[in-house]
Amino acid sequence: MSLLHWAILIPFLFAIIVPILYKYIRPIHTGWFVLLVPSVLFIYFLPYLTPISNGDTFMESVPWVPSLGIQFSAYVDGWSLLFALLITGIGALVVLYSIFYLDKKYEALNNFYVYLLLFMGAMLGVVLSDNLIVLYVFWELTSLSSTLLISYWYYRDASINGAVKSLNITVLGGFAMLAGFALLYVMTGTFSIQEMIGQAGTVIDHPLFLPTIILILLGAFTKSAQFPFHIWLPDAMEAPTPVSAYLHSATMVKAGIYLVARFTPLFGGAAEWFWIIAGAGLLTTLWGSFSALRQKDLKGLLAYSTISQLGMVMCLLGLGSAALYFDEANELYTVAILAAVFHLFNHASFKGSLFMTAGIVDHETGTRDIRSLGGLMLVMPATATISLIGAASMAGLPPLNGFLSKEHFFMGLTNAAEYGIFNMETVGLIFPIIGWLASVFTFVYCCIFFFKTFAGRFDASRFPKKVHEAPVGMLISPAILGFIVVTVGLFPNLLSQSIIEPSMASILNGLPMDNEAFSVDIEHWHGFSLELWMTIGVVAFGSLIFAGMGRWSKWSIYNKDVDPFTPVYDATMTGTIKGSQLITNVQMTGRLRDYFAFIAVFFLIITSWTMVRFDAFALDLEAMGNVTIYEMLLIGLLLVSVLSLPFIQKRIAAVVVLGFVGFFIALLFVNFRAPDLALTQLLIETVLVVLFMLAFYHLPELRKETSKLTFKWTNAMISFGIGLMMTVIAFSAFTFGQGNGFDPISDYFIENSADLAGGYNMVNVVLVDFRGLDTILEVLVLAIAALGVIALIRLRMKEGDDV
Amino acid sequence: MMQWKTNNLLFIHVTRIASFLILSFSIYLFFAGHNDPGGGFIGGLMTAAAVLLLYLTFDKRKIDEMLPINYVNLIPTGLLIGFGAGFIGMIFGFPYLTQFFDYFTLPWIGEVELATAVLFDLGIYLGVAAVALTIILTIAGDEE
């Protein structure tokens, strides 16, 4: 375990302490303690900047499940460092903001900070893991923890709804991604991303290439809310604002972006990868920016704007991946990657500050509805200033950082038309056109965000609360972010060497790094280039649309603020629930014997089919040993008790005879010198008989069997079939074992249990040393069974309740 | 817990002695597990059986007073110990669930083998005993 691993684990460990801190140190807001974690981690990650900008990378590995090739390996290069710094840096600001946002008297702070720390750790794990399986584990942890955060105010229906929606969509994508990872493993034989990149050529030519990228991209697109999976993001706005600022603008939704960029060296250069990502991204940009116009909720507007901006970054990553089609770096393509990385950073800064100011407006006025807001500029001057900076940056106005990345975005799009590969000569023209249109919409919704909230006449009666400026503490974080927006805007090359170039190098891994196309030099003024004219067009056109808002806001399309894809999702959900109820009603008859029959028949069919398919029948009595008189006696007694069971009319007698069966089997174990098994069997039997007796007390008298003859025959046939099957399996296994001369598996344990585990009881050594995971998971199963019993008995459902 | 309780003196007295014998034997089984028949699973079951015997003989209220343990909480405790023992190896850079053992000479006792597997087994022991007791007591305590 290196420091890097601990950096990932610290948020998880701290999450354990948070409830204790909350319980025992009430006078101090728990957030102050939590603030330590991201701040310390941020300071820990900062010194990595120097070696990373020199082109070094770091890899620390700890074996986790070595037999399956699963290492907990932490990998730091430019791209993961950028994310690690964003996660911890913005994380610290968000925690600081939340201290003032969440009242320590009324809010369940322990829950909030536990979830937030879980999320932070999971996110760090995603961006720093090199092993796909470990990455997947952290990936799903981000889904889970973000669901908990979204449903933080769990007594509101909308919160629960939004949380469930995000969970359904992102976990569905996560499963697809896991399948994609499995296919990647099939192709390359390793789970390490860096090792896979070494085999990039074989992957692209592999017949499974297309299904693999589709599955992996499903994961990335659902997480990053790409069209048409974007519908969960606006609903996730039910979370407290610090959460929205963190999850949905700075980190979580960028996990998909992270993944796509991470896999670009592996898949980049393939036409499918290029088209799917660039296409989906472009569509998302347009749809997100258009839908943002129709929002009446401040945070809803920001949510759609996030969708749109993420689509933009995604599209740029797709365009830039074409660089890997050629073996040399070419500025035509790398500029798209530069724009993606730069915009990712800028978006985190301005969107974070915008979310926080939206939260302040909500917190201090009691409403987020754009229709009732207005005139806050004079009441909340500081908030208004920060919002103005953020909104102007988002709209792409000079001299802020959003302007610079937007120019690069246009440059990437217009370059696309010159690509000369993948039919871009002809279709390439749609990229700048759609991108430009989306930017016009972006400009308009930025205007809506700022002017509808802060401009106009102030009317105190419209607000449910007495409106005043936010406390200073709440303003610190958005102000810092606003400061970053301006600074990066004025000195754009502040980050070029240290973070943007290394990030580009890791995305375009494999291209020669010392190429000129990699040197980043961002300038404000390129002369009257096409991009500048496009920006001027955006401002002119956008202002026209905003000025004419009174006219077009009467159109019905403006007033339908529910996304057309939401009903599709709702219909799928209700359909799924109805369908599963239907199936459940058919198979859940409420009669135990039916369930047994289902299980037995299924088992019978599957096993016989397998045995027939692999021609696994064998019977060889020659090799069998002699049966001693004791064994005959025991088996005879066993047979008598089993066969007498169906004819016993009294229940208590049946229980006792069933107990006999168990004890005879225990005796058999003794006879074969297996004391551990015998002991276990005896104890289980004893406890079971007690259980039976307890249940017996509640059961009605046994009645004369009145079922039909056919029913009895079916039962008899099923039980006979199962018995026959077990016998055949046992004989066949034995015969095969004799035939092929395999060493029995027990030899290994006999030889090694004393040396490797220091124990002479082989059974126990297998249980605790060699197969410890099996054992502990079996106890987990037992625990779940106990929970089931508690749930069934103590929380009994009322008459007529359905599941 | 049962309504048919009678004052069976013989039963009560035998239980008084037997249950503690069984209980001590179960603890012996737990520690013996690494080299002789026994271990956490069997030990746990036997402990559960001993406690059950007490419950069967005496009043539930009386035993609850004597053993003020919430068996439901004991289940996650056992699981946590078991899963937690697996992390010992990870701290030193070994895979999850790597167990260690060594021989030590302790004063008065002599040479003893100490193994992290015992900690793991303790988790199993608590988990199994608590699960068995929870299931049975929940069913027994059901009023209907």
PDB file of N, CA, C and O in Angstrom, chain A residues 459-517:
ATOM      1  N   ASP A 459     -39.218  43.358  -6.201  1.00  0.00           N
ATOM      2  CA  ASP A 459     -40.532  43.396  -5.576  1.00  0.00           C
ATOM      3  C   ASP A 459     -40.523  42.396  -4.421  1.00  0.00           C
ATOM      4  O   ASP A 459     -40.616  41.190  -4.637  1.00  0.00           O
ATOM      5  N   ALA A 460     -40.375  42.902  -3.204  1.00  0.00           N
ATOM      6  CA  ALA A 460     -40.181  42.032  -2.043  1.00  0.00           C
ATOM      7  C   ALA A 460     -41.372  41.099  -1.816  1.00  0.00           C
ATOM      8  O   ALA A 460     -41.222  40.009  -1.270  1.00  0.00           O
ATOM      9  N   SER A 461     -42.557  41.503  -2.246  1.00  0.00           N
ATOM     10  CA  SER A 461     -43.745  40.696  -1.949  1.00  0.00           C
ATOM     11  C   SER A 461     -43.767  39.386  -2.742  1.00  0.00           C
ATOM     12  O   SER A 461     -44.547  38.501  -2.453  1.00  0.00           O
ATOM     13  N   ARG A 462     -42.896  39.288  -3.763  1.00  0.00           N
ATOM     14  CA  ARG A 462     -42.951  38.090  -4.596  1.00  0.00           C
ATOM     15  C   ARG A 462     -42.216  36.921  -3.959  1.00  0.00           C
ATOM     16  O   ARG A 462     -42.290  35.803  -4.430  1.00  0.00           O
ATOM     17  N   PHE A 463     -41.447  37.182  -2.912  1.00  0.00           N
ATOM     18  CA  PHE A 463     -40.607  36.134  -2.355  1.00  0.00           C
ATOM     19  C   PHE A 463     -41.146  35.641  -1.021  1.00  0.00           C
ATOM     20  O   PHE A 463     -41.599  36.434  -0.201  1.00  0.00           O
ATOM     21  N   PRO A 464     -41.075  34.322  -0.820  1.00  0.00           N
ATOM     22  CA  PRO A 464     -41.594  33.779   0.435  1.00  0.00           C
ATOM     23  C   PRO A 464     -40.750  34.161   1.650  1.00  0.00           C
ATOM     24  O   PRO A 464     -41.222  34.065   2.778  1.00  0.00           O
ATOM     25  N   LYS A 465     -39.498  34.587   1.450  1.00  0.00           N
ATOM     26  CA  LYS A 465     -38.646  34.946   2.583  1.00  0.00           C
ATOM     27  C   LYS A 465     -38.285  36.419   2.479  1.00  0.00           C
ATOM     28  O   LYS A 465     -38.438  37.034   1.433  1.00  0.00           O
ATOM     29  N   LYS A 466     -37.745  36.928   3.569  1.00  0.00           N
ATOM     30  CA  LYS A 466     -37.202  38.281   3.505  1.00  0.00           C
ATOM     31  C   LYS A 466     -35.819  38.183   2.847  1.00  0.00           C
ATOM     32  O   LYS A 466     -34.934  37.490   3.334  1.00  0.00           O
ATOM     33  N   VAL A 467     -35.676  38.890   1.702  1.00  0.00           N
ATOM     34  CA  VAL A 467     -34.482  38.684   0.892  1.00  0.00           C
ATOM     35  C   VAL A 467     -33.340  39.544   1.400  1.00  0.00           C
ATOM     36  O   VAL A 467     -33.516  40.715   1.720  1.00  0.00           O
ATOM     37  N   HIS A 468     -32.155  38.930   1.536  1.00  0.00           N
ATOM     38  CA  HIS A 468     -30.966  39.705   1.859  1.00  0.00           C
ATOM     39  C   HIS A 468     -29.759  38.998   1.262  1.00  0.00           C
ATOM     40  O   HIS A 468     -29.853  37.866   0.798  1.00  0.00           O
ATOM     41  N   GLU A 469     -28.626  39.676   1.302  1.00  0.00           N
ATOM     42  CA  GLU A 469     -27.405  39.078   0.752  1.00  0.00           C
ATOM     43  C   GLU A 469     -26.976  37.886   1.593  1.00  0.00           C
ATOM     44  O   GLU A 469     -27.238  37.818   2.793  1.00  0.00           O
ATOM     45  N   ALA A 470     -26.319  36.933   0.932  1.00  0.00           N
ATOM     46  CA  ALA A 470     -25.898  35.714   1.625  1.00  0.00           C
ATOM     47  C   ALA A 470     -24.793  36.034   2.625  1.00  0.00           C
ATOM     48  O   ALA A 470     -24.088  37.031   2.475  1.00  0.00           O
ATOM     49  N   PRO A 471     -24.646  35.201   3.661  1.00  0.00           N
ATOM     50  CA  PRO A 471     -23.525  35.401   4.582  1.00  0.00           C
ATOM     51  C   PRO A 471     -22.192  35.233   3.863  1.00  0.00           C
ATOM     52  O   PRO A 471     -22.106  34.545   2.844  1.00  0.00           O
ATOM     53  N   VAL A 472     -21.163  35.857   4.421  1.00  0.00           N
ATOM     54  CA  VAL A 472     -19.865  35.883   3.735  1.00  0.00           C
ATOM     55  C   VAL A 472     -19.349  34.468   3.471  1.00  0.00           C
ATOM     56  O   VAL A 472     -18.833  34.165   2.391  1.00  0.00           O
ATOM     57  N   GLY A 473     -19.519  33.590   4.465  1.00  0.00           N
ATOM     58  CA  GLY A 473     -18.991  32.235   4.326  1.00  0.00           C
ATOM     59  C   GLY A 473     -19.524  31.535   3.097  1.00  0.00           C
ATOM     60  O   GLY A 473     -18.825  30.762   2.432  1.00  0.00           O
ATOM     61  N   MET A 474     -20.789  31.820   2.791  1.00  0.00           N
ATOM     62  CA  MET A 474     -21.397  31.154   1.650  1.00  0.00           C
ATOM     63  C   MET A 474     -20.848  31.702   0.337  1.00  0.00           C
ATOM     64  O   MET A 474     -20.916  31.048  -0.690  1.00  0.00           O
ATOM     65  N   LEU A 475     -20.339  32.913   0.409  1.00  0.00           N
ATOM     66  CA  LEU A 475     -19.865  33.559  -0.820  1.00  0.00           C
ATOM     67  C   LEU A 475     -18.414  33.199  -1.136  1.00  0.00           C
ATOM     68  O   LEU A 475     -17.970  33.398  -2.262  1.00  0.00           O
ATOM     69  N   ILE A 476     -17.680  32.675  -0.140  1.00  0.00           N
ATOM     70  CA  ILE A 476     -16.251  32.443  -0.356  1.00  0.00           C
ATOM     71  C   ILE A 476     -16.022  31.504  -1.535  1.00  0.00           C
ATOM     72  O   ILE A 476     -15.298  31.824  -2.485  1.00  0.00           O
ATOM     73  N   SER A 477     -16.693  30.347  -1.476  1.00  0.00           N
ATOM     74  CA  SER A 477     -16.419  29.335  -2.508  1.00  0.00           C
ATOM     75  C   SER A 477     -16.758  29.816  -3.911  1.00  0.00           C
ATOM     76  O   SER A 477     -15.915  29.735  -4.806  1.00  0.00           O
ATOM     77  N   PRO A 478     -17.979  30.334  -4.143  1.00  0.00           N
ATOM     78  CA  PRO A 478     -18.240  30.817  -5.507  1.00  0.00           C
ATOM     79  C   PRO A 478     -17.303  31.950  -5.902  1.00  0.00           C
ATOM     80  O   PRO A 478     -16.915  32.046  -7.072  1.00  0.00           O
ATOM     81  N   ALA A 479     -16.900  32.764  -4.924  1.00  0.00           N
ATOM     82  CA  ALA A 479     -15.998  33.866  -5.265  1.00  0.00           C
ATOM     83  C   ALA A 479     -14.647  33.327  -5.715  1.00  0.00           C
ATOM     84  O   ALA A 479     -14.062  33.817  -6.689  1.00  0.00           O
ATOM     85  N   ILE A 480     -14.167  32.272  -5.021  1.00  0.00           N
ATOM     86  CA  ILE A 480     -12.882  31.694  -5.430  1.00  0.00           C
ATOM     87  C   ILE A 480     -12.994  31.152  -6.851  1.00  0.00           C
ATOM     88  O   ILE A 480     -12.124  31.382  -7.704  1.00  0.00           O
ATOM     89  N   LEU A 481     -14.082  30.464  -7.115  1.00  0.00           N
ATOM     90  CA  LEU A 481     -14.265  29.904  -8.461  1.00  0.00           C
ATOM     91  C   LEU A 481     -14.359  31.022  -9.493  1.00  0.00           C
ATOM     92  O   LEU A 481     -13.787  30.938 -10.589  1.00  0.00           O
ATOM     93  N   GLY A 482     -15.075  32.100  -9.159  1.00  0.00           N
ATOM     94  CA  GLY A 482     -15.179  33.226 -10.063  1.00  0.00           C
ATOM     95  C   GLY A 482     -13.814  33.847 -10.329  1.00  0.00           C
ATOM     96  O   GLY A 482     -13.480  34.227 -11.455  1.00  0.00           O
ATOM     97  N   PHE A 483     -13.013  33.882  -9.270  1.00  0.00           N
ATOM     98  CA  PHE A 483     -11.660  34.405  -9.398  1.00  0.00           C
ATOM     99  C   PHE A 483     -10.847  33.545 -10.363  1.00  0.00           C
ATOM    100  O   PHE A 483     -10.117  34.057 -11.215  1.00  0.00           O
ATOM    101  N   ILE A 484     -11.008  32.234 -10.252  1.00  0.00           N
ATOM    102  CA  ILE A 484     -10.300  31.337 -11.177  1.00  0.00           C
ATOM    103  C   ILE A 484     -10.754  31.600 -12.608  1.00  0.00           C
ATOM    104  O   ILE A 484      -9.939  31.655 -13.540  1.00  0.00           O
ATOM    105  N   VAL A 485     -12.071  31.787 -12.775  1.00  0.00           N
ATOM    106  CA  VAL A 485     -12.603  32.052 -14.121  1.00  0.00           C
ATOM    107  C   VAL A 485     -11.905  33.262 -14.727  1.00  0.00           C
ATOM    108  O   VAL A 485     -11.423  33.220 -15.866  1.00  0.00           O
ATOM    109  N   VAL A 486     -11.819  34.332 -13.948  1.00  0.00           N
ATOM    110  CA  VAL A 486     -11.222  35.561 -14.478  1.00  0.00           C
ATOM    111  C   VAL A 486      -9.718  35.380 -14.704  1.00  0.00           C
ATOM    112  O   VAL A 486      -9.184  35.766 -15.746  1.00  0.00           O
ATOM    113  N   THR A 487      -9.037  34.758 -13.715  1.00  0.00           N
ATOM    114  CA  THR A 487      -7.585  34.618 -13.830  1.00  0.00           C
ATOM    115  C   THR A 487      -7.198  33.794 -15.037  1.00  0.00           C
ATOM    116  O   THR A 487      -6.320  34.177 -15.824  1.00  0.00           O
ATOM    117  N   VAL A 488      -7.871  32.643 -15.173  1.00  0.00           N
ATOM    118  CA  VAL A 488      -7.547  31.811 -16.323  1.00  0.00           C
ATOM    119  C   VAL A 488      -7.902  32.537 -17.613  1.00  0.00           C
ATOM    120  O   VAL A 488      -7.225  32.395 -18.622  1.00  0.00           O
ATOM    121  N   GLY A 489      -8.940  33.342 -17.553  1.00  0.00           N
ATOM    122  CA  GLY A 489      -9.300  34.107 -18.737  1.00  0.00           C
ATOM    123  C   GLY A 489      -8.214  35.111 -19.104  1.00  0.00           C
ATOM    124  O   GLY A 489      -7.870  35.280 -20.272  1.00  0.00           O
ATOM    125  N   LEU A 490      -7.634  35.772 -18.098  1.00  0.00           N
ATOM    126  CA  LEU A 490      -6.637  36.808 -18.385  1.00  0.00           C
ATOM    127  C   LEU A 490      -5.276  36.212 -18.698  1.00  0.00           C
ATOM    128  O   LEU A 490      -4.542  36.727 -19.530  1.00  0.00           O
ATOM    129  N   PHE A 491      -4.936  35.135 -17.989  1.00  0.00           N
ATOM    130  CA  PHE A 491      -3.631  34.506 -18.211  1.00  0.00           C
ATOM    131  C   PHE A 491      -3.848  33.074 -18.671  1.00  0.00           C
ATOM    132  O   PHE A 491      -3.678  32.136 -17.884  1.00  0.00           O
ATOM    133  N   PRO A 492      -4.245  32.903 -19.896  1.00  0.00           N
ATOM    134  CA  PRO A 492      -4.726  31.573 -20.318  1.00  0.00           C
ATOM    135  C   PRO A 492      -3.659  30.499 -20.280  1.00  0.00           C
ATOM    136  O   PRO A 492      -3.995  29.320 -20.197  1.00  0.00           O
ATOM    137  N   ASN A 493      -2.385  30.897 -20.321  1.00  0.00           N
ATOM    138  CA  ASN A 493      -1.370  29.852 -20.392  1.00  0.00           C
ATOM    139  C   ASN A 493      -0.871  29.412 -19.025  1.00  0.00           C
ATOM    140  O   ASN A 493       0.076  28.658 -18.917  1.00  0.00           O
ATOM    141  N   LEU A 494      -1.587  29.888 -17.990  1.00  0.00           N
ATOM    142  CA  LEU A 494      -1.254  29.508 -16.626  1.00  0.00           C
ATOM    143  C   LEU A 494      -1.221  28.001 -16.465  1.00  0.00           C
ATOM    144  O   LEU A 494      -0.399  27.448 -15.734  1.00  0.00           O
ATOM    145  N   LEU A 495      -2.149  27.333 -17.149  1.00  0.00           N
ATOM    146  CA  LEU A 495      -2.290  25.896 -16.942  1.00  0.00           C
ATOM    147  C   LEU A 495      -1.702  25.083 -18.085  1.00  0.00           C
ATOM    148  O   LEU A 495      -1.655  23.869 -18.021  1.00  0.00           O
ATOM    149  N   SER A 496      -1.292  25.768 -19.141  1.00  0.00           N
ATOM    150  CA  SER A 496      -0.942  25.029 -20.361  1.00  0.00           C
ATOM    151  C   SER A 496       0.131  23.988 -20.120  1.00  0.00           C
ATOM    152  O   SER A 496      -0.037  22.814 -20.436  1.00  0.00           O
ATOM    153  N   GLN A 497       1.251  24.446 -19.540  1.00  0.00           N
ATOM    154  CA  GLN A 497       2.373  23.527 -19.388  1.00  0.00           C
ATOM    155  C   GLN A 497       2.097  22.477 -18.329  1.00  0.00           C
ATOM    156  O   GLN A 497       2.409  21.307 -18.496  1.00  0.00           O
ATOM    157  N   SER A 498       1.516  22.944 -17.213  1.00  0.00           N
ATOM    158  CA  SER A 498       1.463  22.073 -16.055  1.00  0.00           C
ATOM    159  C   SER A 498       0.409  20.985 -16.195  1.00  0.00           C
ATOM    160  O   SER A 498       0.639  19.868 -15.762  1.00  0.00           O
ATOM    161  N   ILE A 499      -0.738  21.315 -16.771  1.00  0.00           N
ATOM    162  CA  ILE A 499      -1.805  20.311 -16.712  1.00  0.00           C
ATOM    163  C   ILE A 499      -2.400  19.987 -18.066  1.00  0.00           C
ATOM    164  O   ILE A 499      -2.759  18.845 -18.340  1.00  0.00           O
ATOM    165  N   ILE A 500      -2.520  20.975 -18.943  1.00  0.00           N
ATOM    166  CA  ILE A 500      -3.224  20.694 -20.196  1.00  0.00           C
ATOM    167  C   ILE A 500      -2.372  19.820 -21.112  1.00  0.00           C
ATOM    168  O   ILE A 500      -2.839  18.829 -21.670  1.00  0.00           O
ATOM    169  N   GLU A 501      -1.100  20.177 -21.241  1.00  0.00           N
ATOM    170  CA  GLU A 501      -0.236  19.360 -22.111  1.00  0.00           C
ATOM    171  C   GLU A 501      -0.111  17.918 -21.618  1.00  0.00           C
ATOM    172  O   GLU A 501      -0.250  16.980 -22.407  1.00  0.00           O
ATOM    173  N   PRO A 502       0.170  17.706 -20.315  1.00  0.00           N
ATOM    174  CA  PRO A 502       0.216  16.303 -19.864  1.00  0.00           C
ATOM    175  C   PRO A 502      -1.098  15.568 -20.096  1.00  0.00           C
ATOM    176  O   PRO A 502      -1.109  14.382 -20.443  1.00  0.00           O
ATOM    177  N   SER A 503      -2.241  16.275 -19.908  1.00  0.00           N
ATOM    178  CA  SER A 503      -3.523  15.619 -20.140  1.00  0.00           C
ATOM    179  C   SER A 503      -3.658  15.210 -21.596  1.00  0.00           C
ATOM    180  O   SER A 503      -4.084  14.100 -21.917  1.00  0.00           O
ATOM    181  N   MET A 504      -3.297  16.118 -22.484  1.00  0.00           N
ATOM    182  CA  MET A 504      -3.383  15.788 -23.914  1.00  0.00           C
ATOM    183  C   MET A 504      -2.481  14.610 -24.234  1.00  0.00           C
ATOM    184  O   MET A 504      -2.827  13.725 -25.020  1.00  0.00           O
ATOM    185  N   ALA A 505      -1.298  14.625 -23.589  1.00  0.00           N
ATOM    186  CA  ALA A 505      -0.373  13.526 -23.856  1.00  0.00           C
ATOM    187  C   ALA A 505      -0.964  12.207 -23.407  1.00  0.00           C
ATOM    188  O   ALA A 505      -0.776  11.180 -24.066  1.00  0.00           O
ATOM    189  N   SER A 506      -1.715  12.201 -22.286  1.00  0.00           N
ATOM    190  CA  SER A 506      -2.257  10.907 -21.871  1.00  0.00           C
ATOM    191  C   SER A 506      -3.456  10.517 -22.706  1.00  0.00           C
ATOM    192  O   SER A 506      -3.724   9.326 -22.881  1.00  0.00           O
ATOM    193  N   ILE A 507      -4.221  11.485 -23.217  1.00  0.00           N
ATOM    194  CA  ILE A 507      -5.347  11.111 -24.078  1.00  0.00           C
ATOM    195  C   ILE A 507      -4.839  10.612 -25.426  1.00  0.00           C
ATOM    196  O   ILE A 507      -5.368   9.659 -25.990  1.00  0.00           O
ATOM    197  N   LEU A 508      -3.822  11.286 -25.947  1.00  0.00           N
ATOM    198  CA  LEU A 508      -3.276  10.874 -27.246  1.00  0.00           C
ATOM    199  C   LEU A 508      -2.021  10.038 -27.031  1.00  0.00           C
ATOM    200  O   LEU A 508      -1.040  10.153 -27.766  1.00  0.00           O
ATOM    201  N   ASN A 509      -2.071   9.215 -26.010  1.00  0.00           N
ATOM    202  CA  ASN A 509      -0.958   8.336 -25.670  1.00  0.00           C
ATOM    203  C   ASN A 509      -0.517   7.553 -26.907  1.00  0.00           C
ATOM    204  O   ASN A 509      -1.327   6.965 -27.595  1.00  0.00           O
ATOM    205  N   GLY A 510       0.750   7.551 -27.190  1.00  0.00           N
ATOM    206  CA  GLY A 510       1.234   6.802 -28.346  1.00  0.00           C
ATOM    207  C   GLY A 510       1.714   7.706 -29.463  1.00  0.00           C
ATOM    208  O   GLY A 510       2.511   7.300 -30.293  1.00  0.00           O
ATOM    209  N   LEU A 511       1.246   8.948 -29.447  1.00  0.00           N
ATOM    210  CA  LEU A 511       1.756   9.888 -30.444  1.00  0.00           C
ATOM    211  C   LEU A 511       3.027  10.524 -29.891  1.00  0.00           C
ATOM    212  O   LEU A 511       3.153  10.716 -28.684  1.00  0.00           O
ATOM    213  N   PRO A 512       3.962  10.863 -30.759  1.00  0.00           N
ATOM    214  CA  PRO A 512       5.196  11.477 -30.250  1.00  0.00           C
ATOM    215  C   PRO A 512       4.898  12.789 -29.544  1.00  0.00           C
ATOM    216  O   PRO A 512       4.238  13.678 -30.076  1.00  0.00           O
ATOM    217  N   MET A 513       5.412  12.873 -28.334  1.00  0.00           N
ATOM    218  CA  MET A 513       5.048  13.955 -27.435  1.00  0.00           C
ATOM    219  C   MET A 513       5.734  15.270 -27.794  1.00  0.00           C
ATOM    220  O   MET A 513       5.184  16.348 -27.627  1.00  0.00           O
ATOM    221  N   ASP A 514       6.959  15.179 -28.344  1.00  0.00           N
ATOM    222  CA  ASP A 514       7.715  16.401 -28.580  1.00  0.00           C
ATOM    223  C   ASP A 514       7.260  17.149 -29.836  1.00  0.00           C
ATOM    224  O   ASP A 514       7.842  18.145 -30.225  1.00  0.00           O
ATOM    225  N   ASN A 515       6.197  16.650 -30.429  1.00  0.00           N
ATOM    226  CA  ASN A 515       5.696  17.280 -31.642  1.00  0.00           C
ATOM    227  C   ASN A 515       5.196  18.693 -31.360  1.00  0.00           C
ATOM    228  O   ASN A 515       4.757  19.008 -30.267  1.00  0.00           O
ATOM    229  N   GLU A 516       5.260  19.525 -32.391  1.00  0.00           N
ATOM    230  CA  GLU A 516       4.817  20.900 -32.214  1.00  0.00           C
ATOM    231  C   GLU A 516       3.327  21.002 -31.930  1.00  0.00           C
ATOM    232  O   GLU A 516       2.874  21.895 -31.231  1.00  0.00           O
ATOM    233  N   ALA A 517       2.578  20.071 -32.472  1.00  0.00           N
ATOM    234  CA  ALA A 517       1.125  20.125 -32.304  1.00  0.00           C
ATOM    235  C   ALA A 517       0.713  20.011 -30.852  1.00  0.00           C
ATOM    236  O   ALA A 517      -0.413  20.303 -30.489  1.00  0.00           O
TER     237      ALA A 517
END
